[in-house]
């Protein structure tokens, strides 16, 4: 696992104290270590191949480093994390091939990593952020399947017509996901961390859903379960000019009455 592919390991026993205790001694001859000479990336998805080639200077499998399984695993994680922050929301480590040796002359490895395509698809899908729906009282009265009824600064809320317990501005400022932007995993994780840091939610769950009409768009439902032990007052901080209530009977939006 550390590049010593031809290591020899021998052992012998030494029994003492009338057969009640045995010592085992291992003798290791590691021989010459294999080192990375060159690493290339290959994929039928040419967009991903180009991305990985452009960031190859950040590779854990750089020239001169040992052929190490731990470094390979770090490299797979690096590829996954980078692509997840480039719109590839559902990219998995399983799409990355084992390290393939193309040449090992003089114990220097010319290696290749392949990125496989999803089954029956010509390339990996890139996603942009679509509609963001916030359910601030999830687990109490409003379940995930309910229709959003309030629109504030581009964010949809499920309120059931009841007043907010937490300022919508506070919630919106804690959301790093932005409608229309390229999906980034770090934005989702930052959103979870920032909402948790408010100290008022016992659970924060973000559910992505592929838009049924726009395959390259991910809609998100933010399910916020409030901490019942925390006593909170009702605090309205909503300007009537930027709060819209969804009209269930008409297509479009209507201004909320003051």
PDB file of C-alpha atoms in Angstrom, residues 4-246:
ATOM      1  CA  UNK A   4       6.569  -1.540  -2.000  1.00  0.00           C
ATOM      2  CA  UNK A   5       4.997  -3.939  -4.445  1.00  0.00           C
ATOM      3  CA  UNK A   6       7.662  -6.654  -4.203  1.00  0.00           C
ATOM      4  CA  UNK A   7       8.290  -6.629  -0.456  1.00  0.00           C
ATOM      5  CA  UNK A   8       9.201  -9.918   1.237  1.00  0.00           C
ATOM      6  CA  UNK A   9       7.949 -10.721   4.731  1.00  0.00           C
ATOM      7  CA  UNK A  10       9.192 -13.701   6.728  1.00  0.00           C
ATOM      8  CA  UNK A  11       8.627 -14.687  10.334  1.00  0.00           C
ATOM      9  CA  UNK A  12       9.837 -17.176  12.888  1.00  0.00           C
ATOM     10  CA  UNK A  13       8.660 -18.403  16.315  1.00  0.00           C
ATOM     11  CA  UNK A  14      10.602 -18.545  19.553  1.00  0.00           C
ATOM     12  CA  UNK A  15       8.829 -20.585  22.251  1.00  0.00           C
ATOM     13  CA  UNK A  16       9.826 -19.985  25.863  1.00  0.00           C
ATOM     14  CA  UNK A  17       8.767 -20.950  29.393  1.00  0.00           C
ATOM     15  CA  UNK A  18       7.926 -24.558  28.701  1.00  0.00           C
ATOM     16  CA  UNK A  19       5.715 -23.816  25.754  1.00  0.00           C
ATOM     17  CA  UNK A  20       3.539 -21.237  27.563  1.00  0.00           C
ATOM     18  CA  UNK A  21       4.841 -18.193  25.720  1.00  0.00           C
ATOM     19  CA  UNK A  22       5.761 -17.711  22.073  1.00  0.00           C
ATOM     20  CA  UNK A  23       7.437 -14.717  20.502  1.00  0.00           C
ATOM     21  CA  UNK A  24       6.944 -14.019  16.805  1.00  0.00           C
ATOM     22  CA  UNK A  25       9.567 -12.048  14.915  1.00  0.00           C
ATOM     23  CA  UNK A  26       8.869 -10.618  11.485  1.00  0.00           C
ATOM     24  CA  UNK A  27      11.652  -9.878   9.057  1.00  0.00           C
ATOM     25  CA  UNK A  28      10.712  -7.393   6.331  1.00  0.00           C
ATOM     26  CA  UNK A  29      12.657  -6.741   3.176  1.00  0.00           C
ATOM     27  CA  UNK A  30      10.791  -3.854   1.467  1.00  0.00           C
ATOM     28  CA  UNK A  31      12.974  -3.715  -1.631  1.00  0.00           C
ATOM     29  CA  UNK A  32      12.636  -0.751  -3.964  1.00  0.00           C
ATOM     30  CA  UNK A  33       9.665   1.580  -3.683  1.00  0.00           C
ATOM     31  CA  UNK A  34       7.568   2.505  -6.715  1.00  0.00           C
ATOM     32  CA  UNK A  35       7.099   6.251  -7.209  1.00  0.00           C
ATOM     33  CA  UNK A  36       4.678   8.271  -9.303  1.00  0.00           C
ATOM     34  CA  UNK A  37       6.269   9.712 -12.416  1.00  0.00           C
ATOM     35  CA  UNK A  38       3.271  10.966 -14.403  1.00  0.00           C
ATOM     36  CA  UNK A  39      -0.478  10.987 -13.828  1.00  0.00           C
ATOM     37  CA  UNK A  40      -2.982  11.576 -16.605  1.00  0.00           C
ATOM     38  CA  UNK A  41      -6.769  11.879 -16.475  1.00  0.00           C
ATOM     39  CA  UNK A  42      -9.074  10.365 -19.065  1.00  0.00           C
ATOM     40  CA  UNK A  43     -12.836  10.418 -19.563  1.00  0.00           C
ATOM     41  CA  UNK A  44     -15.357  10.196 -22.365  1.00  0.00           C
ATOM     42  CA  UNK A  45     -16.897  13.227 -20.681  1.00  0.00           C
ATOM     43  CA  UNK A  46     -14.496  15.782 -22.150  1.00  0.00           C
ATOM     44  CA  UNK A  47     -15.744  18.579 -19.877  1.00  0.00           C
ATOM     45  CA  UNK A  48     -14.689  16.620 -16.803  1.00  0.00           C
ATOM     46  CA  UNK A  49     -11.424  15.543 -18.418  1.00  0.00           C
ATOM     47  CA  UNK A  50     -10.622  19.201 -19.092  1.00  0.00           C
ATOM     48  CA  UNK A  51     -11.506  20.246 -15.522  1.00  0.00           C
ATOM     49  CA  UNK A  52      -9.326  17.557 -13.944  1.00  0.00           C
ATOM     50  CA  UNK A  53      -6.400  18.331 -16.229  1.00  0.00           C
ATOM     51  CA  UNK A  54      -6.640  22.012 -15.320  1.00  0.00           C
ATOM     52  CA  UNK A  55      -6.457  21.260 -11.576  1.00  0.00           C
ATOM     53  CA  UNK A  56      -3.852  18.484 -11.833  1.00  0.00           C
ATOM     54  CA  UNK A  57      -1.320  20.638  -9.966  1.00  0.00           C
ATOM     55  CA  UNK A  58      -3.419  20.047  -6.822  1.00  0.00           C
ATOM     56  CA  UNK A  59      -3.189  16.262  -7.159  1.00  0.00           C
ATOM     57  CA  UNK A  60      -2.110  14.112  -4.211  1.00  0.00           C
ATOM     58  CA  UNK A  61      -0.407  11.787  -6.699  1.00  0.00           C
ATOM     59  CA  UNK A  62       2.318  14.169  -7.805  1.00  0.00           C
ATOM     60  CA  UNK A  63       5.579  13.168  -9.430  1.00  0.00           C
ATOM     61  CA  UNK A  64       8.014  11.750  -6.894  1.00  0.00           C
ATOM     62  CA  UNK A  65       5.387  10.612  -4.406  1.00  0.00           C
ATOM     63  CA  UNK A  66       4.999   6.914  -3.568  1.00  0.00           C
ATOM     64  CA  UNK A  67       2.368   4.692  -5.135  1.00  0.00           C
ATOM     65  CA  UNK A  68       0.309   4.897  -1.948  1.00  0.00           C
ATOM     66  CA  UNK A  69      -3.287   3.706  -1.530  1.00  0.00           C
ATOM     67  CA  UNK A  70      -3.955   6.456   1.031  1.00  0.00           C
ATOM     68  CA  UNK A  71      -2.846   9.106  -1.460  1.00  0.00           C
ATOM     69  CA  UNK A  72      -5.068   7.496  -4.091  1.00  0.00           C
ATOM     70  CA  UNK A  73      -8.078   7.667  -1.752  1.00  0.00           C
ATOM     71  CA  UNK A  74      -7.321  11.330  -1.038  1.00  0.00           C
ATOM     72  CA  UNK A  75      -7.125  11.963  -4.770  1.00  0.00           C
ATOM     73  CA  UNK A  76     -10.532  10.364  -5.348  1.00  0.00           C
ATOM     74  CA  UNK A  77     -12.013  12.512  -2.573  1.00  0.00           C
ATOM     75  CA  UNK A  78     -10.388  15.618  -4.093  1.00  0.00           C
ATOM     76  CA  UNK A  79     -11.897  14.854  -7.512  1.00  0.00           C
ATOM     77  CA  UNK A  80     -15.345  14.251  -6.023  1.00  0.00           C
ATOM     78  CA  UNK A  81     -15.276  17.401  -3.877  1.00  0.00           C
ATOM     79  CA  UNK A  82     -14.095  19.613  -6.721  1.00  0.00           C
ATOM     80  CA  UNK A  83     -16.699  18.353  -9.174  1.00  0.00           C
ATOM     81  CA  UNK A  84     -19.469  18.639  -6.556  1.00  0.00           C
ATOM     82  CA  UNK A  85     -18.541  22.328  -6.365  1.00  0.00           C
ATOM     83  CA  UNK A  86     -18.693  22.691 -10.147  1.00  0.00           C
ATOM     84  CA  UNK A  87     -22.344  21.761 -10.556  1.00  0.00           C
ATOM     85  CA  UNK A  88     -21.931  17.975 -10.584  1.00  0.00           C
ATOM     86  CA  UNK A  89     -24.298  17.471  -7.640  1.00  0.00           C
ATOM     87  CA  UNK A  90     -24.527  13.693  -7.891  1.00  0.00           C
ATOM     88  CA  UNK A  91     -20.943  12.800  -8.760  1.00  0.00           C
ATOM     89  CA  UNK A  92     -19.819   9.745  -6.768  1.00  0.00           C
ATOM     90  CA  UNK A  93     -16.382   8.253  -5.981  1.00  0.00           C
ATOM     91  CA  UNK A  94     -17.528   5.100  -7.808  1.00  0.00           C
ATOM     92  CA  UNK A  95     -17.144   6.991 -11.078  1.00  0.00           C
ATOM     93  CA  UNK A  96     -13.365   7.158 -10.505  1.00  0.00           C
ATOM     94  CA  UNK A  97     -11.365   4.152 -11.699  1.00  0.00           C
ATOM     95  CA  UNK A  98      -8.569   2.404  -9.814  1.00  0.00           C
ATOM     96  CA  UNK A  99      -5.121   3.682 -10.653  1.00  0.00           C
ATOM     97  CA  UNK A 100      -3.932   2.111 -13.911  1.00  0.00           C
ATOM     98  CA  UNK A 101      -0.222   1.661 -14.559  1.00  0.00           C
ATOM     99  CA  UNK A 102       0.813   2.431 -18.127  1.00  0.00           C
ATOM    100  CA  UNK A 103       4.535   1.997 -17.551  1.00  0.00           C
ATOM    101  CA  UNK A 104       6.713   1.102 -14.547  1.00  0.00           C
ATOM    102  CA  UNK A 105      10.209   1.318 -15.945  1.00  0.00           C
ATOM    103  CA  UNK A 106      12.871   1.926 -13.258  1.00  0.00           C
ATOM    104  CA  UNK A 107      10.220   1.795 -10.537  1.00  0.00           C
ATOM    105  CA  UNK A 108       8.638   5.001 -11.836  1.00  0.00           C
ATOM    106  CA  UNK A 109       4.938   4.741 -12.572  1.00  0.00           C
ATOM    107  CA  UNK A 110       3.216   6.437 -15.461  1.00  0.00           C
ATOM    108  CA  UNK A 111      -0.377   6.169 -14.262  1.00  0.00           C
ATOM    109  CA  UNK A 112      -3.867   6.959 -15.460  1.00  0.00           C
ATOM    110  CA  UNK A 113      -7.159   7.664 -13.719  1.00  0.00           C
ATOM    111  CA  UNK A 114     -10.396   7.301 -15.674  1.00  0.00           C
ATOM    112  CA  UNK A 115     -13.730   8.911 -14.898  1.00  0.00           C
ATOM    113  CA  UNK A 116     -16.609   6.719 -16.026  1.00  0.00           C
ATOM    114  CA  UNK A 117     -19.903   7.931 -17.434  1.00  0.00           C
ATOM    115  CA  UNK A 118     -23.256   7.430 -15.694  1.00  0.00           C
ATOM    116  CA  UNK A 119     -25.158   4.444 -17.050  1.00  0.00           C
ATOM    117  CA  UNK A 120     -26.774   5.108 -20.426  1.00  0.00           C
ATOM    118  CA  UNK A 121     -25.775   8.792 -20.436  1.00  0.00           C
ATOM    119  CA  UNK A 122     -23.314  10.593 -22.737  1.00  0.00           C
ATOM    120  CA  UNK A 123     -21.979  12.838 -19.950  1.00  0.00           C
ATOM    121  CA  UNK A 124     -22.405  13.857 -16.322  1.00  0.00           C
ATOM    122  CA  UNK A 125     -25.182  16.379 -15.684  1.00  0.00           C
ATOM    123  CA  UNK A 126     -24.291  19.881 -14.488  1.00  0.00           C
ATOM    124  CA  UNK A 127     -26.912  21.479 -12.228  1.00  0.00           C
ATOM    125  CA  UNK A 128     -27.920  25.032 -11.384  1.00  0.00           C
ATOM    126  CA  UNK A 129     -29.917  26.048  -8.323  1.00  0.00           C
ATOM    127  CA  UNK A 130     -33.616  26.538  -8.993  1.00  0.00           C
ATOM    128  CA  UNK A 131     -36.408  27.232  -6.526  1.00  0.00           C
ATOM    129  CA  UNK A 132     -35.532  27.334  -2.813  1.00  0.00           C
ATOM    130  CA  UNK A 133     -38.411  26.447  -0.493  1.00  0.00           C
ATOM    131  CA  UNK A 134     -38.054  27.020   3.250  1.00  0.00           C
ATOM    132  CA  UNK A 135     -40.263  25.144   5.725  1.00  0.00           C
ATOM    133  CA  UNK A 136     -39.494  26.945   9.018  1.00  0.00           C
ATOM    134  CA  UNK A 137     -41.836  24.867  11.199  1.00  0.00           C
ATOM    135  CA  UNK A 138     -41.210  21.428   9.737  1.00  0.00           C
ATOM    136  CA  UNK A 139     -42.322  18.567  11.933  1.00  0.00           C
ATOM    137  CA  UNK A 140     -45.046  20.589  13.669  1.00  0.00           C
ATOM    138  CA  UNK A 141     -47.918  21.423  11.359  1.00  0.00           C
ATOM    139  CA  UNK A 142     -46.410  21.864   7.911  1.00  0.00           C
ATOM    140  CA  UNK A 143     -45.055  18.857   6.107  1.00  0.00           C
ATOM    141  CA  UNK A 144     -42.737  18.780   3.130  1.00  0.00           C
ATOM    142  CA  UNK A 145     -45.507  18.142   0.596  1.00  0.00           C
ATOM    143  CA  UNK A 146     -47.351  21.388   1.364  1.00  0.00           C
ATOM    144  CA  UNK A 147     -47.420  24.142  -1.244  1.00  0.00           C
ATOM    145  CA  UNK A 148     -45.353  27.301  -0.621  1.00  0.00           C
ATOM    146  CA  UNK A 149     -47.561  30.290   0.206  1.00  0.00           C
ATOM    147  CA  UNK A 150     -45.142  33.198   0.705  1.00  0.00           C
ATOM    148  CA  UNK A 151     -42.373  34.658  -1.444  1.00  0.00           C
ATOM    149  CA  UNK A 152     -39.742  36.919   0.134  1.00  0.00           C
ATOM    150  CA  UNK A 153     -36.763  38.228  -1.830  1.00  0.00           C
ATOM    151  CA  UNK A 154     -36.883  35.245  -4.193  1.00  0.00           C
ATOM    152  CA  UNK A 155     -37.200  32.584  -1.463  1.00  0.00           C
ATOM    153  CA  UNK A 156     -40.373  30.545  -1.067  1.00  0.00           C
ATOM    154  CA  UNK A 157     -41.791  29.814   2.399  1.00  0.00           C
ATOM    155  CA  UNK A 158     -44.386  27.377   3.702  1.00  0.00           C
ATOM    156  CA  UNK A 159     -46.087  29.215   6.580  1.00  0.00           C
ATOM    157  CA  UNK A 160     -49.662  27.963   6.542  1.00  0.00           C
ATOM    158  CA  UNK A 161     -50.705  31.603   6.828  1.00  0.00           C
ATOM    159  CA  UNK A 162     -49.255  31.882  10.326  1.00  0.00           C
ATOM    160  CA  UNK A 163     -46.755  34.550  11.444  1.00  0.00           C
ATOM    161  CA  UNK A 164     -43.034  33.869  11.378  1.00  0.00           C
ATOM    162  CA  UNK A 165     -41.394  32.906  14.655  1.00  0.00           C
ATOM    163  CA  UNK A 166     -37.992  33.850  13.235  1.00  0.00           C
ATOM    164  CA  UNK A 167     -37.287  36.862  11.056  1.00  0.00           C
ATOM    165  CA  UNK A 168     -37.292  35.781   7.391  1.00  0.00           C
ATOM    166  CA  UNK A 169     -34.309  38.100   6.857  1.00  0.00           C
ATOM    167  CA  UNK A 170     -32.353  36.098   9.442  1.00  0.00           C
ATOM    168  CA  UNK A 171     -33.187  32.854   7.647  1.00  0.00           C
ATOM    169  CA  UNK A 172     -32.385  34.232   4.195  1.00  0.00           C
ATOM    170  CA  UNK A 173     -29.040  35.631   5.372  1.00  0.00           C
ATOM    171  CA  UNK A 174     -28.145  32.143   6.581  1.00  0.00           C
ATOM    172  CA  UNK A 175     -28.794  30.532   3.186  1.00  0.00           C
ATOM    173  CA  UNK A 176     -25.761  30.353   0.878  1.00  0.00           C
ATOM    174  CA  UNK A 177     -27.659  28.677  -1.961  1.00  0.00           C
ATOM    175  CA  UNK A 178     -28.726  31.207  -4.604  1.00  0.00           C
ATOM    176  CA  UNK A 179     -31.327  30.607  -7.276  1.00  0.00           C
ATOM    177  CA  UNK A 180     -29.792  30.691 -10.757  1.00  0.00           C
ATOM    178  CA  UNK A 181     -26.238  30.009  -9.591  1.00  0.00           C
ATOM    179  CA  UNK A 182     -24.163  26.943 -10.393  1.00  0.00           C
ATOM    180  CA  UNK A 183     -24.700  24.307  -7.718  1.00  0.00           C
ATOM    181  CA  UNK A 184     -21.884  24.076  -5.186  1.00  0.00           C
ATOM    182  CA  UNK A 185     -21.773  21.466  -2.459  1.00  0.00           C
ATOM    183  CA  UNK A 186     -19.979  23.897  -0.175  1.00  0.00           C
ATOM    184  CA  UNK A 187     -22.919  26.309  -0.431  1.00  0.00           C
ATOM    185  CA  UNK A 188     -25.282  23.575   0.754  1.00  0.00           C
ATOM    186  CA  UNK A 189     -22.982  22.620   3.630  1.00  0.00           C
ATOM    187  CA  UNK A 190     -22.492  26.284   4.599  1.00  0.00           C
ATOM    188  CA  UNK A 191     -26.268  26.715   4.655  1.00  0.00           C
ATOM    189  CA  UNK A 192     -26.664  23.783   7.042  1.00  0.00           C
ATOM    190  CA  UNK A 193     -23.878  25.073   9.306  1.00  0.00           C
ATOM    191  CA  UNK A 194     -25.213  28.638   9.361  1.00  0.00           C
ATOM    192  CA  UNK A 195     -28.797  27.608  10.102  1.00  0.00           C
ATOM    193  CA  UNK A 196     -27.628  25.306  12.879  1.00  0.00           C
ATOM    194  CA  UNK A 197     -25.481  28.082  14.333  1.00  0.00           C
ATOM    195  CA  UNK A 198     -28.631  30.156  14.938  1.00  0.00           C
ATOM    196  CA  UNK A 199     -29.288  27.822  17.843  1.00  0.00           C
ATOM    197  CA  UNK A 200     -33.037  27.600  17.271  1.00  0.00           C
ATOM    198  CA  UNK A 201     -33.300  24.445  15.144  1.00  0.00           C
ATOM    199  CA  UNK A 202     -32.891  20.918  16.448  1.00  0.00           C
ATOM    200  CA  UNK A 203     -32.701  19.541  12.895  1.00  0.00           C
ATOM    201  CA  UNK A 204     -31.758  21.096   9.553  1.00  0.00           C
ATOM    202  CA  UNK A 205     -32.349  19.001   6.443  1.00  0.00           C
ATOM    203  CA  UNK A 206     -31.841  20.045   2.820  1.00  0.00           C
ATOM    204  CA  UNK A 207     -33.530  17.945   0.144  1.00  0.00           C
ATOM    205  CA  UNK A 208     -32.547  18.452  -3.502  1.00  0.00           C
ATOM    206  CA  UNK A 209     -35.073  17.583  -6.191  1.00  0.00           C
ATOM    207  CA  UNK A 210     -34.493  17.615  -9.936  1.00  0.00           C
ATOM    208  CA  UNK A 211     -36.936  19.990 -11.593  1.00  0.00           C
ATOM    209  CA  UNK A 212     -39.424  17.858 -13.569  1.00  0.00           C
ATOM    210  CA  UNK A 213     -39.408  20.344 -16.463  1.00  0.00           C
ATOM    211  CA  UNK A 214     -35.776  21.482 -16.349  1.00  0.00           C
ATOM    212  CA  UNK A 215     -33.393  18.498 -16.043  1.00  0.00           C
ATOM    213  CA  UNK A 216     -30.373  20.727 -15.349  1.00  0.00           C
ATOM    214  CA  UNK A 217     -32.036  22.501 -12.429  1.00  0.00           C
ATOM    215  CA  UNK A 218     -32.122  21.414  -8.780  1.00  0.00           C
ATOM    216  CA  UNK A 219     -34.849  22.733  -6.502  1.00  0.00           C
ATOM    217  CA  UNK A 220     -34.192  22.641  -2.765  1.00  0.00           C
ATOM    218  CA  UNK A 221     -36.441  22.173   0.245  1.00  0.00           C
ATOM    219  CA  UNK A 222     -35.023  23.390   3.539  1.00  0.00           C
ATOM    220  CA  UNK A 223     -36.772  21.511   6.336  1.00  0.00           C
ATOM    221  CA  UNK A 224     -36.199  23.303   9.642  1.00  0.00           C
ATOM    222  CA  UNK A 225     -37.344  21.634  12.857  1.00  0.00           C
ATOM    223  CA  UNK A 226     -37.447  24.153  15.670  1.00  0.00           C
ATOM    224  CA  UNK A 227     -36.127  23.371  19.118  1.00  0.00           C
ATOM    225  CA  UNK A 228     -39.268  23.100  21.251  1.00  0.00           C
ATOM    226  CA  UNK A 229     -37.353  23.860  24.434  1.00  0.00           C
ATOM    227  CA  UNK A 230     -36.458  27.291  23.163  1.00  0.00           C
ATOM    228  CA  UNK A 231     -38.949  30.008  23.976  1.00  0.00           C
ATOM    229  CA  UNK A 232     -39.170  32.540  21.175  1.00  0.00           C
ATOM    230  CA  UNK A 233     -41.288  35.576  20.583  1.00  0.00           C
ATOM    231  CA  UNK A 234     -42.955  36.443  17.323  1.00  0.00           C
ATOM    232  CA  UNK A 235     -40.847  39.018  15.506  1.00  0.00           C
ATOM    233  CA  UNK A 236     -41.979  40.546  12.213  1.00  0.00           C
ATOM    234  CA  UNK A 237     -39.293  42.158  10.147  1.00  0.00           C
ATOM    235  CA  UNK A 238     -40.942  42.063   6.721  1.00  0.00           C
ATOM    236  CA  UNK A 239     -41.360  44.990   4.417  1.00  0.00           C
ATOM    237  CA  UNK A 240     -44.678  44.842   2.577  1.00  0.00           C
ATOM    238  CA  UNK A 241     -42.937  45.911  -0.621  1.00  0.00           C
ATOM    239  CA  UNK A 242     -40.818  42.755  -0.803  1.00  0.00           C
ATOM    240  CA  UNK A 243     -43.226  40.196   0.650  1.00  0.00           C
ATOM    241  CA  UNK A 244     -45.476  38.412  -1.816  1.00  0.00           C
ATOM    242  CA  UNK A 245     -48.143  35.846  -1.013  1.00  0.00           C
ATOM    243  CA  UNK A 246     -48.731  33.140  -3.583  1.00  0.00           C
TER     244      UNK A 246
END
